[in-house]
Every structure is written in C-alpha cells, then in structure tokens.
Short mmCIF file of C-alpha atoms in Angstrom, two decimals:
data_model
loop_
_atom_site.label_atom_id
_atom_site.label_comp_id
_atom_site.label_asym_id
_atom_site.label_seq_id
_atom_site.Cartn_x
_atom_site.Cartn_y
_atom_site.Cartn_z
CA MET A 1 -18.14 5.03 -5.65
CA GLN A 2 -21.43 3.27 -6.41
CA LEU A 3 -20.85 0.66 -3.72
CA ARG A 4 -20.30 3.27 -1.01
CA ASP A 5 -23.25 5.39 -2.16
CA ALA A 6 -25.58 2.38 -2.04
CA ASN A 7 -24.43 1.49 1.46
CA LEU A 8 -24.78 5.06 2.68
CA GLN A 9 -28.38 5.05 1.53
CA ARG A 10 -29.04 1.87 3.48
CA LEU A 11 -27.42 3.34 6.59
CA LYS A 12 -29.81 6.29 6.44
CA GLU A 13 -32.97 4.27 5.79
CA GLU A 14 -32.76 0.99 7.68
CA HIS A 15 -33.04 0.01 11.34
CA PHE A 16 -30.28 -2.47 12.18
CA ASP A 17 -29.98 -5.19 14.79
CA VAL A 18 -26.41 -4.14 15.51
CA LEU A 19 -24.35 -1.07 14.67
CA ILE A 20 -20.58 -1.50 14.91
CA ILE A 21 -18.57 1.69 15.21
CA GLY A 22 -14.97 1.20 14.14
CA ALA A 23 -13.71 -1.03 11.33
CA GLY A 24 -10.33 -2.19 12.54
CA ILE A 25 -9.78 -5.91 13.11
CA ASN A 26 -12.18 -6.11 16.09
CA GLY A 27 -15.02 -4.31 14.31
CA ALA A 28 -14.49 -6.04 10.97
CA ALA A 29 -14.39 -9.53 12.48
CA SER A 30 -17.46 -8.77 14.60
CA ALA A 31 -19.36 -7.53 11.53
CA ALA A 32 -18.46 -10.62 9.50
CA ALA A 33 -19.41 -12.96 12.36
CA LEU A 34 -22.79 -11.34 13.05
CA ALA A 35 -23.74 -10.82 9.41
CA GLY A 36 -22.64 -14.35 8.57
CA LYS A 37 -25.08 -15.67 11.17
CA GLY A 38 -27.94 -13.61 9.82
CA ALA A 39 -28.00 -10.41 11.88
CA ARG A 40 -28.81 -7.08 10.22
CA VAL A 41 -25.47 -5.33 10.69
CA ALA A 42 -24.21 -1.82 10.04
CA LEU A 43 -20.48 -1.00 10.14
CA ILE A 44 -18.95 2.48 9.99
CA ASP A 45 -15.55 4.05 10.47
CA ARG A 46 -14.64 7.73 10.56
CA GLY A 47 -11.69 6.98 8.28
CA ASP A 48 -10.97 4.08 5.99
CA PHE A 49 -11.40 0.46 7.00
CA ALA A 50 -8.32 -0.60 9.00
CA GLY A 51 -7.14 2.99 8.85
CA GLU A 52 -5.49 3.19 12.26
CA THR A 53 -3.93 0.52 14.52
CA SER A 54 -4.81 -2.31 12.14
CA GLN A 55 -2.61 -0.89 9.37
CA HIS A 56 0.45 -0.44 11.57
CA SER A 57 1.11 -3.99 12.76
CA SER A 58 4.22 -6.09 12.14
CA ASN A 59 2.13 -8.41 9.89
CA LEU A 60 2.92 -11.23 12.32
CA VAL A 61 0.33 -13.75 13.47
CA TRP A 62 1.95 -15.17 16.56
CA GLY A 63 1.15 -16.90 19.80
CA GLY A 64 2.75 -14.28 22.03
CA ILE A 65 5.94 -16.10 22.99
CA LYS A 66 7.11 -13.00 24.89
CA TYR A 67 4.22 -13.39 27.36
CA MET A 68 5.78 -16.61 28.66
CA GLU A 69 8.32 -14.51 30.55
CA SER A 70 5.46 -12.97 32.57
CA TYR A 71 3.85 -16.43 33.05
CA ASP A 72 0.72 -15.58 31.02
CA PHE A 73 0.53 -19.22 29.95
CA SER A 74 -3.23 -19.25 29.50
CA LEU A 75 -2.98 -16.29 27.12
CA VAL A 76 -0.11 -17.91 25.19
CA ARG A 77 -2.08 -21.14 24.89
CA LYS A 78 -5.12 -19.25 23.62
CA LEU A 79 -3.11 -17.21 21.11
CA CYS A 80 -1.25 -20.28 19.83
CA LYS A 81 -4.55 -22.04 19.21
CA SER A 82 -5.85 -18.89 17.48
CA ARG A 83 -2.73 -18.76 15.28
CA ASN A 84 -3.21 -22.42 14.31
CA HIS A 85 -6.88 -21.79 13.56
CA LEU A 86 -6.01 -18.89 11.26
CA ILE A 87 -3.38 -20.94 9.40
CA ARG A 88 -5.93 -23.70 8.82
CA SER A 89 -8.71 -21.30 7.84
CA PHE A 90 -6.64 -18.97 5.62
CA PRO A 91 -3.83 -21.19 4.29
CA SER A 92 -3.04 -18.91 1.34
CA THR A 93 -2.84 -15.78 3.48
CA VAL A 94 -1.64 -16.82 6.96
CA GLN A 95 1.49 -18.93 6.62
CA GLU A 96 4.04 -20.46 8.95
CA ILE A 97 7.42 -18.74 8.97
CA ARG A 98 10.64 -19.46 10.84
CA PHE A 99 12.04 -17.06 13.43
CA LEU A 100 15.80 -17.05 13.96
CA THR A 101 16.63 -15.52 17.34
CA THR A 102 20.16 -14.50 18.38
CA ILE A 103 21.14 -14.11 22.06
CA ASP A 104 24.15 -12.02 23.04
CA ARG A 105 26.47 -12.59 25.99
CA GLY A 106 25.22 -11.00 29.18
CA PHE A 107 21.54 -11.39 28.32
CA ARG A 108 19.29 -12.13 31.30
CA TYR A 109 18.69 -15.73 30.11
CA HIS A 110 21.03 -18.31 28.59
CA PRO A 111 19.94 -19.30 25.06
CA ARG A 112 19.48 -22.94 26.11
CA MET A 113 16.93 -21.83 28.68
CA LEU A 114 15.08 -19.81 26.03
CA TRP A 115 15.34 -22.75 23.65
CA ALA A 116 13.66 -24.93 26.27
CA GLY A 117 10.98 -22.25 26.42
CA THR A 118 10.41 -22.60 22.67
CA TRP A 119 9.70 -26.31 23.19
CA LEU A 120 7.08 -25.44 25.79
CA TYR A 121 5.72 -22.86 23.36
CA TRP A 122 5.60 -25.52 20.64
CA LEU A 123 3.76 -27.94 22.92
CA MET A 124 1.31 -25.24 24.04
CA GLY A 125 0.56 -24.74 20.33
CA ASN A 126 -0.35 -28.45 19.99
CA ALA A 127 2.92 -29.19 18.17
CA PHE A 128 1.28 -27.59 15.13
CA THR A 129 4.42 -25.99 13.65
CA ARG A 130 7.92 -27.18 12.83
CA LEU A 131 10.18 -28.21 15.70
CA PRO A 132 12.35 -25.62 17.49
CA ARG A 133 16.09 -25.93 17.00
CA TYR A 134 19.03 -24.78 19.15
CA LEU A 135 21.79 -22.93 17.28
CA THR A 136 25.41 -22.15 18.05
CA PRO A 137 26.83 -18.90 16.69
CA LYS A 138 28.27 -20.89 13.76
CA GLY A 139 24.86 -22.45 13.17
CA ILE A 140 23.29 -19.00 13.09
CA ASN A 141 25.81 -17.84 10.49
CA ARG A 142 25.23 -20.90 8.33
CA ARG A 143 21.51 -20.11 8.20
CA GLU A 144 21.86 -16.34 7.97
CA PRO A 145 25.34 -14.90 7.31
CA LEU A 146 23.84 -11.43 7.66
CA VAL A 147 23.60 -11.77 11.45
CA ASP A 148 26.56 -10.36 13.38
CA THR A 149 27.43 -13.12 15.88
CA ARG A 150 30.60 -11.64 17.35
CA ALA A 151 28.81 -10.95 20.63
CA ALA A 152 26.48 -13.95 20.39
CA ILE A 153 26.46 -16.89 22.76
CA GLY A 154 23.88 -18.85 20.81
CA GLY A 155 20.34 -18.77 19.52
CA PHE A 156 17.42 -20.83 18.30
CA GLU A 157 14.82 -21.23 15.59
CA TYR A 158 11.11 -21.64 16.13
CA SER A 159 7.95 -21.06 14.11
CA ASP A 160 5.05 -18.65 14.16
CA ALA A 161 3.10 -17.18 11.24
CA TYR A 162 2.76 -14.02 9.17
CA LEU A 163 0.39 -12.37 6.72
CA HIS A 164 1.59 -12.85 3.16
CA ASP A 165 -0.01 -9.60 2.00
CA ASN A 166 -0.62 -6.81 4.51
CA ASP A 167 -2.59 -6.42 7.71
CA ALA A 168 -5.08 -3.86 6.40
CA ARG A 169 -6.01 -6.03 3.43
CA PHE A 170 -6.63 -8.96 5.78
CA VAL A 171 -8.96 -6.73 7.82
CA TYR A 172 -10.77 -5.64 4.67
CA SER A 173 -11.42 -9.28 3.79
CA PHE A 174 -13.70 -9.43 6.84
CA VAL A 175 -15.43 -6.20 5.82
CA ARG A 176 -15.98 -7.66 2.35
CA SER A 177 -17.38 -10.86 3.90
CA ALA A 178 -19.79 -8.81 6.00
CA LEU A 179 -20.96 -7.00 2.86
CA ASP A 180 -21.41 -10.31 1.05
CA TYR A 181 -23.54 -11.53 3.97
CA GLY A 182 -25.81 -8.48 3.65
CA ALA A 183 -24.28 -5.96 6.05
CA ALA A 184 -24.30 -2.24 5.26
CA ALA A 185 -20.83 -0.73 5.64
CA ALA A 186 -19.24 2.58 4.75
CA ASN A 187 -15.87 4.15 5.36
CA TYR A 188 -15.41 7.85 6.21
CA VAL A 189 -18.62 7.92 8.27
CA GLU A 190 -18.06 9.32 11.74
CA SER A 191 -20.13 8.73 14.85
CA ARG A 192 -20.48 11.90 16.91
CA GLY A 193 -22.12 10.12 19.80
CA ALA A 194 -25.14 7.95 20.51
CA ARG A 195 -28.26 8.29 22.59
CA ARG A 196 -31.01 5.93 23.67
CA SER A 197 -34.51 6.11 22.20
CA ASP A 198 -37.67 4.02 22.62
CA ASN A 199 -36.54 1.76 19.75
CA GLY A 200 -32.90 1.39 20.76
CA TRP A 201 -29.96 3.59 19.80
CA VAL A 202 -29.76 6.67 17.62
CA VAL A 203 -26.30 7.67 16.42
CA ASP A 204 -25.50 11.14 15.11
CA ALA A 205 -23.39 10.43 12.04
CA ARG A 206 -21.43 12.54 9.58
CA ASP A 207 -20.26 11.63 6.09
CA ASN A 208 -16.69 12.91 6.21
CA GLN A 209 -16.54 13.00 2.41
CA SER A 210 -19.56 15.20 1.72
CA GLY A 211 -20.07 16.80 5.15
CA GLU A 212 -23.68 15.57 5.29
CA THR A 213 -25.09 14.64 8.71
CA PHE A 214 -27.72 11.98 9.32
CA SER A 215 -29.00 9.53 11.94
CA LEU A 216 -28.32 5.82 12.26
CA ARG A 217 -30.63 3.47 14.18
CA ALA A 218 -29.88 0.12 15.78
CA GLY A 219 -30.94 -2.08 18.68
CA ILE A 220 -27.38 -2.80 19.89
CA ILE A 221 -24.20 -0.74 19.61
CA ILE A 222 -20.71 -2.20 19.57
CA ASN A 223 -17.94 0.29 20.23
CA ALA A 224 -14.94 -1.13 18.35
CA THR A 225 -13.08 2.14 17.82
CA GLY A 226 -9.76 0.71 18.96
CA PRO A 227 -7.63 3.28 20.79
CA TRP A 228 -10.61 5.66 20.86
CA VAL A 229 -13.04 3.34 22.70
CA ASP A 230 -12.80 5.47 25.85
CA ASP A 231 -13.43 8.67 23.91
CA HIS A 232 -16.54 7.34 22.18
CA ASN A 233 -17.89 5.88 25.41
CA ALA A 234 -17.65 9.35 26.93
CA LEU A 235 -19.75 10.72 24.05
CA SER A 236 -22.35 7.99 24.63
CA ARG A 237 -22.27 8.25 28.44
CA GLN A 238 -20.98 4.72 28.98
CA THR A 239 -19.02 3.64 32.06
CA THR A 240 -16.85 0.53 31.71
CA ASP A 241 -14.70 -1.79 33.83
CA HIS A 242 -11.74 -1.39 31.47
CA HIS A 243 -9.93 1.44 29.78
CA HIS A 244 -6.91 1.71 27.49
CA ALA A 245 -3.24 2.35 28.04
CA TYR A 246 -1.25 3.21 24.91
CA SER A 247 2.06 1.97 23.60
CA LYS A 248 3.53 3.56 20.48
CA GLY A 249 5.23 1.25 18.02
CA ILE A 250 6.99 2.11 14.79
CA HIS A 251 8.43 0.11 11.91
CA LEU A 252 10.72 1.21 9.11
CA ILE A 253 10.48 -0.27 5.61
CA VAL A 254 13.91 -0.55 3.96
CA PRO A 255 15.36 -2.38 0.92
CA ARG A 256 15.36 -6.16 1.30
CA LEU A 257 18.17 -7.14 3.66
CA SER A 258 18.14 -10.91 3.13
CA GLU A 259 17.02 -13.24 0.37
CA ARG A 260 15.97 -15.83 2.95
CA GLN A 261 12.29 -15.98 3.84
CA ARG A 262 12.56 -15.91 7.63
CA VAL A 263 12.12 -13.43 10.45
CA LEU A 264 15.32 -12.35 12.20
CA ALA A 265 14.58 -11.77 15.89
CA PHE A 266 16.75 -10.10 18.51
CA PHE A 267 16.32 -8.47 21.88
CA ALA A 268 16.62 -4.71 21.43
CA ASP A 269 18.46 -2.40 23.81
CA ASP A 270 15.27 -1.95 25.87
CA GLY A 271 14.86 -5.73 26.27
CA ARG A 272 11.93 -6.03 23.86
CA LEU A 273 11.84 -8.43 20.92
CA PHE A 274 13.03 -6.68 17.79
CA PHE A 275 12.45 -8.01 14.27
CA ALA A 276 13.59 -7.85 10.67
CA ILE A 277 10.56 -9.17 8.78
CA PRO A 278 10.34 -10.07 5.06
CA MET A 279 7.93 -7.87 3.10
CA GLY A 280 8.15 -8.92 -0.54
CA PRO A 281 10.93 -6.85 -2.11
CA ARG A 282 11.51 -5.02 1.19
CA THR A 283 12.27 -5.66 4.85
CA CYS A 284 10.24 -4.29 7.76
CA ILE A 285 12.31 -3.55 10.89
CA GLY A 286 11.18 -2.61 14.39
CA THR A 287 9.57 -2.06 16.79
CA THR A 288 9.60 0.55 19.53
CA ASP A 289 7.49 0.43 22.69
CA THR A 290 6.87 3.91 24.06
CA LYS A 291 4.23 4.69 26.65
CA GLU A 292 1.83 7.39 25.46
CA GLU A 293 -1.00 9.30 27.10
CA ARG A 294 -3.10 9.67 23.93
CA PRO A 295 -3.61 7.53 20.81
CA GLU A 296 -2.69 10.33 18.38
CA VAL A 297 1.02 9.76 17.76
CA ALA A 298 3.69 10.57 15.22
CA ILE A 299 7.07 9.12 14.41
CA SER A 300 9.98 11.00 15.96
CA ASP A 301 13.69 11.28 15.22
CA ALA A 302 14.35 9.33 18.43
CA ASP A 303 12.09 6.50 17.19
CA ILE A 304 13.96 6.30 13.89
CA ASP A 305 17.35 6.42 15.61
CA PHE A 306 16.33 3.60 17.98
CA VAL A 307 15.33 1.28 15.14
CA LEU A 308 18.34 2.09 12.95
CA ASP A 309 20.78 1.78 15.86
CA ASN A 310 19.39 -1.59 16.90
CA ILE A 311 19.40 -3.13 13.45
CA ASN A 312 22.88 -1.83 12.63
CA LYS A 313 24.26 -3.32 15.86
CA ARG A 314 22.90 -6.76 15.05
CA LEU A 315 23.49 -7.22 11.32
CA SER A 316 26.72 -7.31 9.31
CA LEU A 317 25.70 -4.96 6.52
CA LYS A 318 27.92 -3.69 3.73
CA ARG A 319 27.17 -0.26 5.11
CA PRO A 320 24.99 0.77 8.06
CA LEU A 321 21.39 1.63 7.27
CA ASP A 322 20.61 5.32 7.52
CA ARG A 323 17.66 7.58 6.89
CA SER A 324 18.23 7.58 3.14
CA ASP A 325 17.32 3.87 3.10
CA ILE A 326 13.84 4.39 4.56
CA ILE A 327 11.19 3.76 1.92
CA ALA A 328 8.15 4.04 4.21
CA THR A 329 7.25 4.10 7.89
CA ARG A 330 4.56 2.67 10.11
CA CYS A 331 3.57 4.39 13.34
CA GLY A 332 0.62 3.63 15.60
CA VAL A 333 -0.42 2.75 19.11
CA ARG A 334 -1.18 -0.60 20.64
CA PRO A 335 -4.33 -0.21 22.75
CA LEU A 336 -3.71 -2.20 25.94
CA ALA A 337 -6.77 -3.23 27.95
CA VAL A 338 -6.39 -2.56 31.67
CA LYS A 339 -8.85 -2.64 34.54
CA ALA A 340 -10.12 0.84 35.33
CA ASN A 341 -9.20 0.42 39.01
CA ALA A 342 -5.88 -1.35 38.40
CA GLY A 343 -2.60 0.11 39.51
CA ASN A 344 0.48 0.54 37.35
CA GLY A 345 2.60 -2.05 39.14
CA ARG A 346 3.20 -4.26 36.12
CA ASP A 347 6.19 -3.63 33.86
CA PHE A 348 4.80 -1.65 30.93
CA LEU A 349 6.84 -3.65 28.41
CA GLN A 350 5.22 -6.87 29.67
CA MET A 351 1.61 -5.72 29.31
CA SER A 352 -0.25 -8.07 26.98
CA ARG A 353 -2.49 -7.47 24.00
CA LYS A 354 -5.34 -9.62 25.32
CA HIS A 355 -8.78 -8.24 24.62
CA ALA A 356 -11.61 -7.47 27.02
CA ILE A 357 -15.32 -7.04 26.31
CA ASP A 358 -17.45 -4.88 28.59
CA ILE A 359 -21.24 -5.14 28.47
CA ASN A 360 -23.94 -2.71 29.52
CA ALA A 361 -26.83 -5.18 29.35
CA LYS A 362 -29.49 -2.65 30.33
CA GLU A 363 -28.65 -0.29 27.47
CA ARG A 364 -27.48 -3.04 25.08
CA HIS A 365 -24.05 -1.52 24.58
CA ILE A 366 -20.80 -3.45 24.06
CA SER A 367 -17.22 -2.10 24.23
CA ILE A 368 -14.20 -4.02 22.89
CA PHE A 369 -10.82 -3.20 24.45
CA GLY A 370 -7.36 -4.33 23.33
CA GLY A 371 -6.96 -7.25 20.97
CA LYS A 372 -4.75 -8.12 18.04
CA LEU A 373 -4.94 -9.72 14.61
CA THR A 374 -4.09 -13.20 15.95
CA ASP A 375 -7.18 -13.27 18.15
CA CYS A 376 -9.71 -11.97 15.62
CA LEU A 377 -11.76 -15.16 15.19
CA ASN A 378 -12.17 -15.43 18.97
CA VAL A 379 -13.36 -11.83 19.13
CA GLY A 380 -15.95 -12.50 16.42
CA GLU A 381 -17.31 -15.59 18.17
CA GLU A 382 -17.38 -13.89 21.58
CA ILE A 383 -19.31 -10.94 20.18
CA VAL A 384 -21.85 -13.36 18.71
CA ARG A 385 -22.39 -14.92 22.13
CA GLU A 386 -22.73 -11.54 23.81
CA VAL A 387 -25.36 -10.20 21.41
CA GLN A 388 -27.29 -13.43 21.89
CA ARG A 389 -27.19 -12.86 25.65
CA LEU A 390 -28.61 -9.39 24.98
CA GLY A 391 -31.63 -11.03 23.39
CA LEU A 392 -30.82 -10.95 19.68
CA GLU A 393 -31.91 -14.16 17.94
CA LEU A 394 -29.64 -15.08 15.06
CA PRO A 395 -31.27 -16.87 12.10
CA GLN A 396 -28.20 -19.05 11.42
CA PRO A 397 -26.33 -19.38 14.74
CA ARG A 398 -24.12 -22.26 13.55
CA ALA A 399 -23.08 -20.75 10.20
CA ARG A 400 -19.35 -20.54 9.50
CA TRP A 401 -18.41 -16.94 8.73
CA TYR A 402 -14.67 -17.07 8.01
CA GLY A 403 -12.09 -18.92 5.95
CA GLU A 404 -11.03 -19.41 2.36
CA PRO A 405 -13.12 -21.19 -0.28
CA SER A 406 -12.89 -24.98 -0.50
CA ASP A 407 -9.97 -26.97 -1.92
CA THR A 408 -12.30 -28.06 -4.72
CA ASP A 409 -12.80 -24.44 -5.75
CA ARG A 410 -9.08 -23.76 -5.53
CA ARG A 411 -8.20 -26.75 -7.71
CA GLU A 412 -10.77 -25.70 -10.28
CA PHE A 413 -9.34 -22.18 -10.37
CA LEU A 414 -5.80 -23.48 -10.79
CA HIS A 415 -7.02 -25.79 -13.57
CA GLN A 416 -8.67 -22.94 -15.45
CA ALA A 417 -5.63 -20.71 -14.88
CA SER A 418 -3.41 -23.45 -16.33
CA LEU A 419 -5.61 -23.79 -19.42
CA LEU A 420 -5.35 -20.03 -19.91
CA GLY A 421 -1.57 -20.11 -19.46
CA LEU A 422 -1.88 -17.54 -16.69
CA ASP A 423 1.41 -18.30 -14.97
CA GLU A 424 3.29 -17.94 -18.25
CA ARG A 425 2.10 -14.31 -18.23
CA THR A 426 3.67 -13.63 -14.80
CA PRO A 427 5.92 -10.54 -15.07
CA SER A 428 9.59 -11.28 -14.46
CA SER A 429 9.59 -8.85 -11.53
CA SER A 430 6.88 -10.79 -9.66
CA SER A 431 7.72 -12.77 -6.54
CA GLU A 432 5.23 -15.58 -7.20
CA PRO A 433 3.07 -17.06 -10.00
CA LEU A 434 -0.04 -15.08 -10.93
CA SER A 435 -2.38 -17.99 -10.19
CA LYS A 436 -1.17 -18.26 -6.61
CA ARG A 437 -1.38 -14.52 -6.02
CA LEU A 438 -4.82 -13.96 -7.51
CA TRP A 439 -6.32 -16.88 -5.60
CA ARG A 440 -4.89 -15.66 -2.30
CA ARG A 441 -6.11 -12.11 -2.76
CA TYR A 442 -9.53 -12.70 -4.30
CA GLY A 443 -10.69 -16.28 -3.80
CA LEU A 444 -13.80 -17.00 -5.87
CA ASN A 445 -13.64 -13.53 -7.43
CA ALA A 446 -10.42 -14.61 -9.13
CA PHE A 447 -12.56 -16.62 -11.59
CA ASP A 448 -13.97 -13.31 -12.89
CA MET A 449 -10.43 -12.05 -13.42
CA LEU A 450 -9.61 -15.10 -15.54
CA GLU A 451 -12.62 -14.30 -17.69
CA GLN A 452 -11.53 -10.68 -18.07
CA ILE A 453 -8.07 -11.78 -19.19
CA ARG A 454 -9.59 -14.26 -21.66
CA GLN A 455 -11.67 -11.51 -23.21
CA ASP A 456 -8.93 -8.85 -23.12
CA PRO A 457 -5.30 -9.96 -22.58
CA ARG A 458 -4.43 -6.39 -21.53
CA GLN A 459 -6.29 -7.08 -18.28
CA GLY A 460 -3.44 -9.44 -17.33
CA GLU A 461 -0.75 -6.77 -17.74
CA LEU A 462 1.15 -5.17 -14.88
CA LEU A 463 -0.26 -1.68 -14.38
CA ILE A 464 1.87 0.15 -11.80
CA GLU A 465 5.63 -0.21 -12.17
CA GLY A 466 7.47 -1.79 -9.25
CA THR A 467 4.31 -3.44 -7.89
CA GLU A 468 2.41 -6.67 -8.37
CA TYR A 469 -0.99 -5.39 -9.49
CA LEU A 470 -2.67 -6.14 -12.79
CA ARG A 471 -5.15 -4.00 -14.66
CA CYS A 472 -7.98 -6.43 -13.83
CA GLU A 473 -7.20 -6.07 -10.12
CA LEU A 474 -7.75 -2.33 -10.36
CA GLU A 475 -11.05 -2.92 -12.15
CA HIS A 476 -12.07 -5.26 -9.33
CA ALA A 477 -11.01 -2.77 -6.65
CA ALA A 478 -13.06 -0.02 -8.29
CA ARG A 479 -16.21 -2.15 -8.19
CA ARG A 480 -15.93 -4.07 -4.94
CA GLU A 481 -13.42 -2.55 -2.50
CA MET A 482 -14.96 0.83 -1.69
CA ILE A 483 -11.89 2.84 -2.65
CA THR A 484 -12.82 6.36 -1.58
CA ARG A 485 -9.40 8.01 -1.59
CA LEU A 486 -6.23 6.97 -3.40
CA GLU A 487 -4.52 6.17 -0.10
CA ASP A 488 -7.19 3.53 0.55
CA PHE A 489 -5.84 1.53 -2.36
CA LEU A 490 -2.12 2.34 -2.15
CA ARG A 491 -1.78 1.83 1.61
CA ARG A 492 -4.55 -0.52 2.73
CA ARG A 493 -6.14 -2.62 -0.04
CA SER A 494 -2.57 -3.06 -1.28
CA LYS A 495 0.87 -2.42 0.23
CA ILE A 496 2.15 -0.37 -2.70
CA ALA A 497 2.81 2.73 -0.58
CA LEU A 498 4.90 0.59 1.77
CA VAL A 499 7.24 -0.81 -0.87
CA VAL A 500 7.42 2.05 -3.41
CA ASP A 501 8.53 5.49 -2.22
CA THR A 502 6.38 8.54 -2.84
CA GLN A 503 8.74 10.11 -5.37
CA THR A 504 8.70 7.01 -7.58
CA LEU A 505 4.92 6.82 -7.39
CA HIS A 506 4.61 10.48 -8.31
CA GLY A 507 6.24 9.85 -11.66
CA SER A 508 4.36 6.66 -12.47
CA PRO A 509 2.19 6.71 -15.63
CA GLY A 510 0.67 3.43 -14.44
CA LEU A 511 -0.59 5.17 -11.31
CA ASP A 512 -2.31 7.80 -13.46
CA GLU A 513 -4.18 5.04 -15.28
CA ALA A 514 -4.97 3.30 -12.00
CA ALA A 515 -6.50 6.51 -10.68
CA ARG A 516 -8.66 6.82 -13.80
CA ILE A 517 -9.93 3.27 -13.28
CA LEU A 518 -10.66 3.90 -9.61
CA PHE A 519 -12.09 7.42 -9.78
CA GLY A 520 -13.03 8.24 -13.35
CA ASP A 521 -13.40 11.98 -13.83
CA GLU A 522 -12.15 12.63 -10.28
CA ALA A 523 -8.79 10.93 -10.94
CA GLN A 524 -6.65 14.07 -11.08
CA GLU A 525 -8.29 15.49 -7.96
CA ARG A 526 -7.60 12.26 -6.04
CA LEU A 527 -3.99 12.15 -7.22
CA GLU A 528 -3.40 15.73 -6.10
CA GLU A 529 -5.12 15.03 -2.77
CA TYR A 530 -2.89 12.00 -2.15
CA PHE A 531 0.43 13.64 -2.95
CA ALA A 532 -0.49 16.79 -1.02
CA SER A 533 -1.01 14.73 2.14
CA ALA A 534 1.57 11.95 1.61
CA THR A 535 4.43 12.08 4.07
CA PRO A 536 7.75 12.15 2.21
CA THR A 537 10.11 9.30 3.02
CA SER A 538 13.42 9.95 4.70
CA ARG A 539 15.05 9.11 1.37
CA GLU A 540 13.21 12.01 -0.25
CA ARG A 541 13.98 14.40 2.62
CA ALA A 542 17.67 13.59 2.61
#
C-alpha cells in the first residue's frame, strides 16, 4: 500500500497541470500521453483502474468490420490503422488472430459478398494482416470441426487482433507508464464534483478506502469517467455537444471449446456478430447488445439464455452448454457517443464506438465520450493536442509515450533467461514458456524477476493452482501495481477470476499466500472481503 499512500499524499499537496477523472482506457491513455510529454498529471478513479467498461470487453482489438455495413468507411479505415499501430507498438501483447465466420442459408448477404467485403477491409487496413479466404462448408469443417455447418452456405476467414492477456491489465500498463513518467495516480478516489477558482479547478475528492475527504487542484480537468461522463459533467456544471447512449453487453467464460487458436464468428439471432474467443484454458462467448437507460447494469437470466442458445445452435458439442459450465461472467455497458440534439433514427445495433471530445475552452474542461481499446493511442494524441490548444506548454511535445521496450532489450532478456534456464522451469500446466510470458507482462521489470529467481529459486514457483502466476510476480504486484483490494489482482491485474471459479479459489492455499504477499497483516481481512462480495458462478449456484 506504500505506492498508493505516497500518491495520495501528492494528490493532496500538489497543484497539477491536468487532472484526469476516470482511469478506464481513455483516462489511462490520456494520462500516459500527457505525463510522457512532461505535463504534471493527476489521475483518479472512484474504483480500481479499469474497473468498469474497460474490464468487460471481448479482448479484441479490431478495425470494426461490422461498421462497413453502415458505410462508416472512414471510421473503419481509422480503426484498422489504429489496430495496426497497436500490433507494431505492443507486439507481445496485441497479436493478429484469425476469425472464422460461418454464414447460414437465408442470411441477408451471400457469403461471397461478405468475403469481398473482407478484401476491402484488408485493403483499408493497408494489407497489414494475412489474406482473407473464402470457405465452403467443407472447408469450414476442415479448419474447425466444432462448427455445425448443416445450415451453412459458406463462410470466410480474415484477420484482426486480440489482447493476449486481459483488457484491464492492458489499461493498467498505461497507468503504470504515467506513474513512471511522474504522474500522481490513485485508485478508489472519487470526485464529488469540481468548481472553478482563481487558480483553475478545485475538485472535492473522497478516499473511498478510508473515507477521508480532501481537495485536488489543477489547471485543466479531463472528464474520462466513461459511461458516467454525463453525470460528472452535471456535478461540475458543464454543458456538452455530446452525451451517451448505453448498450449492455455480456460474455460468458466456459471451459475451452476448441484447441485451435482462432476466433469463431457467427451472426447471432439478433443479427449482431457473435464470437467464441480463446482465453487461455477457457473460451469467452458472447455478446449481447441491449439498449439501456443507465450505465449501472447486471447480467440477467435472459442474457445468459441468449448467449447459451446462440452458441449451442452454432457448434456441434458433445453436449449443449448450460449454466453449470459457466466459470465467470462479464457484464458492462458500451458508452456510445451521440450528438445531444440528434434523433434516434439510426439502427441501435449499428451505432459505432467512435469517440468524441468536447471542449469548454473558457473553463479549460475536456470531456471524452465513447471510444474503445483499439483507438486508445489516437485518444491519447488528440488529448495532447487539445491541452496544448488550451495553453498548456509541454516540455517534451515530441516524446513517444507508448510501446514495448526495444528489440535489443528483449533479446538481452531472453539471453539472460536462457542462461538461467528459465524456460526449463516452466510448469507443465503453463500455456507458454516463462520467458515469453514474463517479458510480455513486465517488459524491463522482468529483469528484476530473473534476479529474484537467481537469488531464491522459490520465486520461480507457481503460486496459485490453476493459474500462470509465479511467486515473484506477486512480489512485483505488491510493490508496483497498487493492489488495494484482492479483486484488483484477481480480476484486473490478472485474469485469474475469469478462468478459475470462486469455489476453487476459496480452497486455494496458494491464494492465502498470495494475499499475505499483497496485504501483509491485512491478508485475512482482504480475503474475507473478496469472498463476501464475489458473485458465485452459475456452476456454484447449480
């Protein structure tokens, strides 16, 4: 907790150039961009970093192929370029993956027409990925026998990308970058509204861990609270050109359905793309698209039935999936940016995830609407330009603020890992060599982990059964990842809570040790807090 305490003290004492409220992907990328270019940045979130929409995504980094149907070609082109940029900048984390799409008879488009669309999609993405391929039903079955092709007329393969770990950890990497660049950031700090003063903005803040209230001061405010942008603007008396509409989406995590590392894509009963996505030892299936009036949502029986019905109709499983197969769930809203004076003429299912940035230049207030993981680097760069237009001079305006360490660093790490025999220590249950995994997750900090393992081989041992986390990773998380509650680690810095059900975790001696590493004397309290609030899986309720 020392890292959080030190940052809280800075938040109370310093006057910042920019205060960012909300640490989802928009806020985290903005903080990393501004801090990386030399601004004095503060970042707060009323919950954990990436604790809302940014932890409920499909883990896909894609160019928005579905928006081609509504002729949003400029958006598709922009998102494809953003996807390519992320793959180049984060090659260990953002990786190309094949999508196999099956089209049934009677669908509104013939598969050859959609296949032609994938070629246009490929060209709009600068031919960056592997070529699309048309598939007959037999071709689909050769690639993936699991797909039920009895009603199929054909299909195709094309490429997009996905996050090898999880969405929330990717978001936290930007928070960590902002901290490394000198930003002050703290989770579980809530803004209760902001007001103007002679020296800029004063924000009434509350530490949601201790209950303490204090003031934050900054010259510019960025409202990046995701689905709650409208609510916070009301507290701060801001009027904007945009507002949010809300679409609820859910995913179910089930045992791994296929050994093949590809995304299975279909068109669900409501016409929306529907996926079965690899997630390590599991498969993530979904999603729904339900219009909501408020961002506070919960998963319903109807949501679960929709996802299970759609996947069972489209796969030839030994037995249909049912509620007992559900290991974990994801449920959140997509905040969709719409013009405040726009009508509702557009098909709700075709509304895009493009972002919008509204500026109150007089009061130096910025609001970010919409957005998605794929577009995060664009959001960061646009926010930099906007704060410059508001008069903030950045000491290092051309500095690069994102991306993995250099290939030279990576080769040196792999060399040292080889000398240590790190990969020979990889547990048999792991899905990849330790050297590859540690480099992807920790970059230059992985060198410290090698040193810990050299000094104490126990640091290279698997700690929590059924997961891929070593003792040295927990030590690192305790020091550098601002783990405030156990859920922060199990659900967001890692994906353990997504791939291991609550009942299994409850009986894990490794988890007890992990809690002691993370929380010291408070370990038992944090364990009890987590299991008291953890939602039981359908498997446990059955």
